[in-house]
Amino acid sequence: MATETHCPYCSLQCGMRLTGRRVPEVSAWEEFPVNAGALCRKGWAAAGLYGGRERLTSPLVRDRATGEWAAVSWDDALDRVAAGIRAAQAEKGPDGVAVFGGGGLTNEKAYALGKLARVALGTSQIDYNGRWCMSSAASAGIRAFGLDRGLPFPLADVEETDVLVLVGSNLAETMPPAARHLDRLRARGGRVVVIDPRRTPTADRADLVLQPVPGTDLALALGLLHLLVAAGAVDEDYLAARTTGWAQVKESVAPWWPERVERVTGIEAAQVRELAAVLAGSPRVMVLTARGAEQHSTGSDTVLAWINVALALGMVGTRGAGYGCLTGQGNGQGGREHGQKADQLPGYRRIDDPAARAHVAGVWGVDPDSLPGPGRSAYELLDACGTDDGPSAMLVLGSNIVVSAPNATQVTARLEALDLLVVCDVVMSETAAIADVVLPVTQWAEETGTMTNLEGRVVLRQEAITPPSGVRSDLEVIAAIAERLGSTATFATDPEEVFAELGRASAGGPADYSTITYDRIREEGGVFWGGERLFASSFNHPDGRARMLTVEHRGAAEVPDDDYPVHLTTGRVLAQYQSGAQTRRVRDLPDDGPFVELHPLLAGRLGLATGEAVQVSTRRGTMTASARVVTTIRPDTVFVPFHWVGANRLTNDALDPASRMPEFKVCAARLAAVGRG
Amino acid sequence: MAERVVVVGGGMAAVRLAEQLVGADVRLTVLADEPHAPYNRILLSAVLEGTHSADALTLRSPEWFAAQGFDLRLGARVLELDRDTREVVLVDGERIAYDRLVLACGSIPTLPPIRGLVRRDGTLHPKVHPFRSLADCRRLDKSVVEVRAQRASKPSRAVVVGGGLLGLQVARALSVRGVLTEVVEGADHLLAGQVGPAAGGVLARDLRRLGTEVYTGARAVRMTDDGVQLDNGALLPTDLVVLTAGGRPSTALARRAGLMVGRGIVVDSTLTSVTDDRVHAIGDCAEHRRRTTGFVPPAWEQAEVLARVLRGEEAAYDGLRSVARLRATGLEVAVLGDPRTAEGEVVEVTNPIAGSHRRLVVHGGRIVAAALVGDLSRVGLITQLYDRGTILGPDEPGQLLLPEAADAPTTLPDEAEVCACAGVSAGEIRACGTVAECVDRTRATTGCGGCADAVRRLVGEVGPVRVPVG
């Protein structure tokens, strides 16, 4: 009998069917609306996560003196974890222990993890890798609309627009089944615009491709708005009825004429004009941003600038138009709604809001005053590890920090400075490898839980196969730690029970799950929180209006100079996912290792050919990989995929002041052909 | 006590300075002599052309100045600078005290020596239009409408005096409006202040192709009711004459106040007058290292540097890099630095047949100046390399000027991956008889769907398949 579930990877959460009890077999689930049976090779090969010899099935502890691992019983491992937590908190108080979660965790786990931190550990020091994913878009969405939901409409609405502008998204590689919507849109006569320093496979399907200097998407948006104002193409009636702040925004774009935009962005003024004309002449325009626009120290302002374009055109809230963010991680959306973010409580509530604290404390059966306040953001938390003011113990779930954190050499050193690092994982990831205690947990098809996809659609991943003996679910681990620490609050281990509690905790919050049940999800093909389409008649600020906020181009935190003369940007490849802890171990997925993509002009300057080794250096680190010479990238920019150790040793830890997003997508780098200096 | 900073001028440099002083511990007064809120002067030709609405020119509204706590005085004409008492004297007698004085007075158009331009009563001939301010632009716009109405079916005509950047922009704007336009330039080629004769020649050809006649090496000497008389004897009948030639830094106030003035008000690298360290000058009226500029980018750079100086930070203006761009439909010009005088090796491609001229001046591997006319491909990249001072390889400057190689269609080798989603090679697809069989056996086309065309061709008809880029 087949089990209906969802792919273990990206935010599309493609539906699929699984059969078999030990190693599942994947088949299409054509009735599920988001992907209608289509899958990319990661999805088809998902069963390769099972049956591998690298699967951890026993808790392990590492002897720091010898570096040797020893298998121990669950009781011994959990005792060691509890003792370490007590020691850290005895020395440094509640905040002596930190929790680091992930955007791939189910809603139930994200919720339980937040509760563990706030109730059983009493620590404010919790954040997660989703901070490095969509936090800039989330921050911008909350400020502009009063609400953050990646897409405020179903993904299929893309097909109904007239112009789709993809800013920093390579969805044809990162979420391939979504690219089918582009083809259907174009077959209908709609146009696709791609803005990316690389001419990606997504750009191959576009009618207009603009290749800006990394870190200048904001200036491009200002320039477009300038031209829309100049052409009288803004929707003044909409602006007057549904927004505030337009007068200031309008004035702020007056100095962004196309030739100035050209000098900043490296995009020819004629192309800026062309795009503006396309936008001005189209009844429906949809702007979608992704990591390329968002993973910057100016990421949230960049998103606000593009939101302003969509608002000025009067598009937000119109069907087949508007603004959305293409979330990255599997549960990027749900992961930020239920309390594993430093400043939030379940239901997307603010932890510094007294009413929110009272409500959630009521559900948890604790005194509101016992809940800690907001803690450090992800990078700041990691950077504080093992310092005098920072935590000395940390619990990690669903994250491979050593590969995925920016300025990774520094972060790894901080993790190594902890007195206790506990990692829950399915394999010995690069982060688990430096832990003191590794707890083997269930994964994907072995467990049940909900995910909230990029559309805000809550879907159900169902247990399809039997987990190997020796592993426990994350929920069981959380409950066991809470119990050992003597917590009086209850920590359920049944996912459906946890989901019901999550529903109560989120009730009345911005992301209210209280009416969603597993049965409804099964019956309705997923359930949208807040409704299928948002903002049709009002926004979520008290006055119902969207905020147009004035933003200025500041540029990247680090720009090329004589020592580091090129821009470095990072991203994904189709066959790998995130830090690769899963996909690099799937035999059917090609793993050619990292590479350095560069233009023939730059390759010629360095005397490099495809396949030759090239060393990339930044002020923070160095990596060596083989060169891939392509005409599709800007000649002043190089690209390195981030699925392998190395890329993030190079990246910049400059943070966005609003979202605390690190600047993954641009820094200054130097290249050298290996062996030739 | 916060310093009182008084800015004389309300143009683009002054606004930029004000923006950069938001939040600074200063009391700012801006004395703008025009009656409108500060506006974007460089877009005036676009307003004339009709591609930019005039009401979208405002850079910063009076409300913005008020919200920042800045005192903006519109229509404030300055009579005198009193450096002894540190006061600015307005024409109405009001005296405004300063701790720091910033002169951002811009430039004033000079009237060319054309007889009949100014009538006996001192007013301009009614057909004559200077083109500097928003008021000038509005007046010219009105005249265009009137002249076209009067002329009815017959074409109306205009003569633009001056073949510099502004002259060419205005000429194109008038031409786009349907006015038959001619350009008169005294130098032997167009844009003589920025580019050499070859580039100027290409531009003249472009303009003629667009229907605008160009007279170079010719001076307008007399203005009559019949038209404009040139020194080569030609008479150009016309309805409108637009003066775009000649502007000089506005230095009268500074000169009278005893500040050192060359072509402009002489300042050091902190934009401070060499005569009085409480006086600064930025923009078109300033002279730095014996150079004055007439463009916005250096003026803004100066404003940004001066703002830091006024905040007490270390900052210096080096004036090294400027980019001038022509904004006019159908004419493509970018000038980086000074390509006529910059020292270095010259890499140049001229194609008079296609109407393009591109010149890079390279020194020590860096692009130190460039002129791109008629073909702006890669202008964004070349500007980046120039601004960043990137050291290029020996072949790069030449390659930058060559067309980008197109990817030639080729036959896919069997091992080439066609379906990235399912990881299927061309050979595996060729081994299938039909698309359906291919889907069944390999799952090609079932992911993103992008390879559907390629698969159809591989299983069906023989024929070249484009290699996916990258």
mmCIF file of N, CA and C in Angstrom, chain B residues 375-444:
data_model
loop_
_atom_site.group_PDB
_atom_site.id
_atom_site.type_symbol
_atom_site.label_atom_id
_atom_site.label_comp_id
_atom_site.label_asym_id
_atom_site.label_seq_id
_atom_site.Cartn_x
_atom_site.Cartn_y
_atom_site.Cartn_z
ATOM 1 N N ASP B 375 27.843 52.055 -29.937
ATOM 2 C CA ASP B 375 27.741 50.652 -29.547
ATOM 3 C C ASP B 375 28.117 50.568 -28.073
ATOM 4 N N LEU B 376 27.106 50.415 -27.249
ATOM 5 C CA LEU B 376 27.364 50.413 -25.801
ATOM 6 C C LEU B 376 27.379 49.006 -25.227
ATOM 7 N N SER B 377 27.569 47.995 -26.085
ATOM 8 C CA SER B 377 27.600 46.660 -25.506
ATOM 9 C C SER B 377 28.741 46.604 -24.492
ATOM 10 N N ARG B 378 28.430 45.999 -23.377
ATOM 11 C CA ARG B 378 29.369 45.869 -22.265
ATOM 12 C C ARG B 378 29.706 47.186 -21.579
ATOM 13 N N VAL B 379 28.931 48.220 -21.806
ATOM 14 C CA VAL B 379 29.248 49.480 -21.123
ATOM 15 C C VAL B 379 29.165 49.283 -19.606
ATOM 16 N N GLY B 380 28.222 48.465 -19.164
ATOM 17 C CA GLY B 380 28.091 48.232 -17.717
ATOM 18 C C GLY B 380 29.339 47.587 -17.157
ATOM 19 N N LEU B 381 29.846 46.600 -17.862
ATOM 20 C CA LEU B 381 31.051 45.904 -17.405
ATOM 21 C C LEU B 381 32.280 46.813 -17.486
ATOM 22 N N ILE B 382 32.397 47.509 -18.602
ATOM 23 C CA ILE B 382 33.578 48.381 -18.775
ATOM 24 C C ILE B 382 33.587 49.459 -17.689
ATOM 25 N N THR B 383 32.409 49.985 -17.375
ATOM 26 C CA THR B 383 32.331 50.991 -16.311
ATOM 27 C C THR B 383 32.735 50.394 -14.964
ATOM 28 N N GLN B 384 32.296 49.178 -14.709
ATOM 29 C CA GLN B 384 32.689 48.522 -13.457
ATOM 30 C C GLN B 384 34.205 48.351 -13.391
ATOM 31 N N LEU B 385 34.794 47.883 -14.480
ATOM 32 C CA LEU B 385 36.239 47.639 -14.486
ATOM 33 C C LEU B 385 37.000 48.958 -14.304
ATOM 34 N N TYR B 386 36.458 50.014 -14.900
ATOM 35 C CA TYR B 386 37.055 51.350 -14.776
ATOM 36 C C TYR B 386 36.931 51.850 -13.338
ATOM 37 N N ASP B 387 35.715 51.786 -12.794
ATOM 38 C CA ASP B 387 35.487 52.296 -11.439
ATOM 39 C C ASP B 387 36.294 51.528 -10.391
ATOM 40 N N ARG B 388 36.440 50.227 -10.612
ATOM 41 C CA ARG B 388 37.143 49.406 -9.620
ATOM 42 C C ARG B 388 38.647 49.405 -9.846
ATOM 43 N N GLY B 389 39.085 49.943 -10.981
ATOM 44 C CA GLY B 389 40.515 49.918 -11.288
ATOM 45 C C GLY B 389 41.042 48.499 -11.433
ATOM 46 N N THR B 390 40.220 47.628 -11.990
ATOM 47 C CA THR B 390 40.618 46.224 -12.134
ATOM 48 C C THR B 390 41.794 46.090 -13.107
ATOM 49 N N ILE B 391 42.772 45.300 -12.699
ATOM 50 C CA ILE B 391 43.923 45.071 -13.585
ATOM 51 C C ILE B 391 43.575 43.940 -14.551
ATOM 52 N N LEU B 392 43.593 44.242 -15.831
ATOM 53 C CA LEU B 392 43.174 43.295 -16.854
ATOM 54 C C LEU B 392 44.373 42.557 -17.424
ATOM 55 N N GLY B 393 44.098 41.393 -18.013
ATOM 56 C CA GLY B 393 45.121 40.669 -18.754
ATOM 57 C C GLY B 393 45.372 41.353 -20.088
ATOM 58 N N PRO B 394 46.478 40.995 -20.759
ATOM 59 C CA PRO B 394 46.846 41.691 -21.992
ATOM 60 C C PRO B 394 45.802 41.582 -23.113
ATOM 61 N N ASP B 395 45.079 40.487 -23.150
ATOM 62 C CA ASP B 395 44.114 40.320 -24.238
ATOM 63 C C ASP B 395 42.755 40.944 -23.938
ATOM 64 N N GLU B 396 42.529 41.232 -22.657
ATOM 65 C CA GLU B 396 41.171 41.602 -22.262
ATOM 66 C C GLU B 396 40.627 42.881 -22.886
ATOM 67 N N PRO B 397 41.434 43.975 -22.906
ATOM 68 C CA PRO B 397 40.863 45.195 -23.484
ATOM 69 C C PRO B 397 40.364 44.967 -24.908
ATOM 70 N N GLY B 398 41.133 44.232 -25.684
ATOM 71 C CA GLY B 398 40.694 43.935 -27.043
ATOM 72 C C GLY B 398 39.437 43.098 -27.068
ATOM 73 N N GLN B 399 39.428 42.069 -26.200
ATOM 74 C CA GLN B 399 38.256 41.189 -26.184
ATOM 75 C C GLN B 399 36.995 41.919 -25.741
ATOM 76 N N LEU B 400 37.179 42.903 -24.853
ATOM 77 C CA LEU B 400 36.012 43.655 -24.380
ATOM 78 C C LEU B 400 35.317 44.378 -25.528
ATOM 79 N N LEU B 401 36.094 44.697 -26.559
ATOM 80 C CA LEU B 401 35.521 45.452 -27.673
ATOM 81 C C LEU B 401 35.034 44.551 -28.799
ATOM 82 N N LEU B 402 35.307 43.256 -28.672
ATOM 83 C CA LEU B 402 34.833 42.331 -29.703
ATOM 84 C C LEU B 402 33.425 41.860 -29.342
ATOM 85 N N PRO B 403 32.659 41.480 -30.361
ATOM 86 C CA PRO B 403 31.332 40.955 -30.041
ATOM 87 C C PRO B 403 31.437 39.687 -29.209
ATOM 88 N N GLU B 404 30.473 39.476 -28.331
ATOM 89 C CA GLU B 404 30.484 38.259 -27.530
ATOM 90 C C GLU B 404 30.197 37.071 -28.441
ATOM 91 N N ALA B 405 30.979 36.009 -28.278
ATOM 92 C CA ALA B 405 30.820 34.840 -29.135
ATOM 93 C C ALA B 405 29.457 34.201 -28.897
ATOM 94 N N ALA B 406 28.771 33.915 -29.993
ATOM 95 C CA ALA B 406 27.495 33.218 -29.860
ATOM 96 C C ALA B 406 27.774 31.727 -29.733
ATOM 97 N N ASP B 407 26.935 31.035 -28.991
ATOM 98 C CA ASP B 407 27.110 29.595 -28.878
ATOM 99 C C ASP B 407 26.573 28.949 -30.146
ATOM 100 N N ALA B 408 27.470 28.279 -30.866
ATOM 101 C CA ALA B 408 27.054 27.684 -32.130
ATOM 102 C C ALA B 408 26.271 26.405 -31.868
ATOM 103 N N PRO B 409 25.213 26.161 -32.625
ATOM 104 C CA PRO B 409 24.490 24.904 -32.480
ATOM 105 C C PRO B 409 25.392 23.739 -32.872
ATOM 106 N N THR B 410 25.389 22.720 -32.095
ATOM 107 C CA THR B 410 26.203 21.561 -32.428
ATOM 108 C C THR B 410 25.384 20.313 -32.170
ATOM 109 N N THR B 411 25.893 19.206 -32.647
ATOM 110 C CA THR B 411 25.246 17.940 -32.349
ATOM 111 C C THR B 411 25.679 17.510 -30.959
ATOM 112 N N LEU B 412 24.730 17.110 -30.158
ATOM 113 C CA LEU B 412 25.052 16.722 -28.790
ATOM 114 C C LEU B 412 25.800 15.393 -28.771
ATOM 115 N N PRO B 413 26.913 15.313 -28.074
ATOM 116 C CA PRO B 413 27.545 14.014 -27.888
ATOM 117 C C PRO B 413 26.664 13.134 -26.987
ATOM 118 N N ASP B 414 26.800 11.829 -27.131
ATOM 119 C CA ASP B 414 25.949 10.911 -26.371
ATOM 120 C C ASP B 414 26.035 11.130 -24.867
ATOM 121 N N GLU B 415 27.216 11.527 -24.381
ATOM 122 C CA GLU B 415 27.363 11.623 -22.925
ATOM 123 C C GLU B 415 26.822 12.946 -22.366
ATOM 124 N N ALA B 416 26.441 13.877 -23.244
ATOM 125 C CA ALA B 416 25.967 15.171 -22.743
ATOM 126 C C ALA B 416 24.647 15.005 -22.006
ATOM 127 N N GLU B 417 24.529 15.689 -20.849
ATOM 128 C CA GLU B 417 23.311 15.589 -20.059
ATOM 129 C C GLU B 417 22.241 16.488 -20.669
ATOM 130 N N VAL B 418 21.116 15.927 -21.009
ATOM 131 C CA VAL B 418 20.035 16.698 -21.613
ATOM 132 C C VAL B 418 18.977 17.044 -20.571
ATOM 133 N N CYS B 419 18.621 16.075 -19.746
ATOM 134 C CA CYS B 419 17.632 16.326 -18.697
ATOM 135 C C CYS B 419 18.359 16.383 -17.362
ATOM 136 N N ALA B 420 18.512 17.605 -16.859
ATOM 137 C CA ALA B 420 19.237 17.756 -15.598
ATOM 138 C C ALA B 420 18.407 17.248 -14.430
ATOM 139 N N CYS B 421 17.082 17.370 -14.537
ATOM 140 C CA CYS B 421 16.225 16.974 -13.417
ATOM 141 C C CYS B 421 16.341 15.475 -13.139
ATOM 142 N N ALA B 422 16.332 14.689 -14.218
ATOM 143 C CA ALA B 422 16.388 13.245 -14.020
ATOM 144 C C ALA B 422 17.778 12.691 -14.298
ATOM 145 N N GLY B 423 18.686 13.527 -14.760
ATOM 146 C CA GLY B 423 20.047 13.067 -15.026
ATOM 147 C C GLY B 423 20.107 12.110 -16.203
ATOM 148 N N VAL B 424 19.581 12.535 -17.350
ATOM 149 C CA VAL B 424 19.523 11.662 -18.520
ATOM 150 C C VAL B 424 20.394 12.243 -19.626
ATOM 151 N N SER B 425 21.215 11.357 -20.243
ATOM 152 C CA SER B 425 22.125 11.819 -21.280
ATOM 153 C C SER B 425 21.463 11.731 -22.645
ATOM 154 N N ALA B 426 22.098 12.402 -23.609
ATOM 155 C CA ALA B 426 21.578 12.381 -24.978
ATOM 156 C C ALA B 426 21.543 10.954 -25.507
ATOM 157 N N GLY B 427 22.555 10.178 -25.164
ATOM 158 C CA GLY B 427 22.623 8.804 -25.641
ATOM 159 C C GLY B 427 21.457 7.966 -25.127
ATOM 160 N N GLU B 428 21.156 8.135 -23.847
ATOM 161 C CA GLU B 428 20.036 7.374 -23.278
ATOM 162 C C GLU B 428 18.721 7.758 -23.957
ATOM 163 N N ILE B 429 18.602 9.029 -24.309
ATOM 164 C CA ILE B 429 17.358 9.464 -24.973
ATOM 165 C C ILE B 429 17.320 8.929 -26.399
ATOM 166 N N ARG B 430 18.464 8.971 -27.087
ATOM 167 C CA ARG B 430 18.511 8.460 -28.464
ATOM 168 C C ARG B 430 18.141 6.977 -28.520
ATOM 169 N N ALA B 431 18.416 6.277 -27.411
ATOM 170 C CA ALA B 431 18.140 4.841 -27.395
ATOM 171 C C ALA B 431 16.648 4.554 -27.310
ATOM 172 N N CYS B 432 15.853 5.626 -27.037
ATOM 173 C CA CYS B 432 14.408 5.416 -26.949
ATOM 174 C C CYS B 432 13.776 5.723 -28.299
ATOM 175 N N GLY B 433 12.617 5.078 -28.560
ATOM 176 C CA GLY B 433 11.962 5.270 -29.845
ATOM 177 C C GLY B 433 11.040 6.481 -29.867
ATOM 178 N N THR B 434 10.392 6.718 -28.764
ATOM 179 C CA THR B 434 9.412 7.811 -28.731
ATOM 180 C C THR B 434 9.595 8.599 -27.442
ATOM 181 N N VAL B 435 8.952 9.770 -27.406
ATOM 182 C CA VAL B 435 9.011 10.585 -26.193
ATOM 183 C C VAL B 435 8.379 9.814 -25.030
ATOM 184 N N ALA B 436 7.264 9.145 -25.313
ATOM 185 C CA ALA B 436 6.575 8.412 -24.249
ATOM 186 C C ALA B 436 7.475 7.316 -23.668
ATOM 187 N N GLU B 437 8.155 6.632 -24.553
ATOM 188 C CA GLU B 437 9.061 5.579 -24.086
ATOM 189 C C GLU B 437 10.191 6.188 -23.245
ATOM 190 N N CYS B 438 10.653 7.323 -23.721
ATOM 191 C CA CYS B 438 11.735 8.026 -23.011
ATOM 192 C C CYS B 438 11.287 8.434 -21.610
ATOM 193 N N VAL B 439 10.065 8.950 -21.499
ATOM 194 C CA VAL B 439 9.519 9.360 -20.200
ATOM 195 C C VAL B 439 9.429 8.139 -19.295
ATOM 196 N N ASP B 440 8.944 7.064 -19.875
ATOM 197 C CA ASP B 440 8.749 5.851 -19.118
ATOM 198 C C ASP B 440 10.073 5.279 -18.608
ATOM 199 N N ARG B 441 11.062 5.249 -19.483
ATOM 200 C CA ARG B 441 12.320 4.597 -19.119
ATOM 201 C C ARG B 441 13.275 5.491 -18.337
ATOM 202 N N THR B 442 13.274 6.769 -18.655
ATOM 203 C CA THR B 442 14.320 7.642 -18.062
ATOM 204 C C THR B 442 13.760 8.738 -17.168
ATOM 205 N N ARG B 443 12.455 9.022 -17.246
ATOM 206 C CA ARG B 443 11.817 10.144 -16.554
ATOM 207 C C ARG B 443 12.283 11.496 -17.092
ATOM 208 N N ALA B 444 12.996 11.497 -18.214
ATOM 209 C CA ALA B 444 13.369 12.788 -18.819
ATOM 210 C C ALA B 444 12.088 13.558 -19.113
#
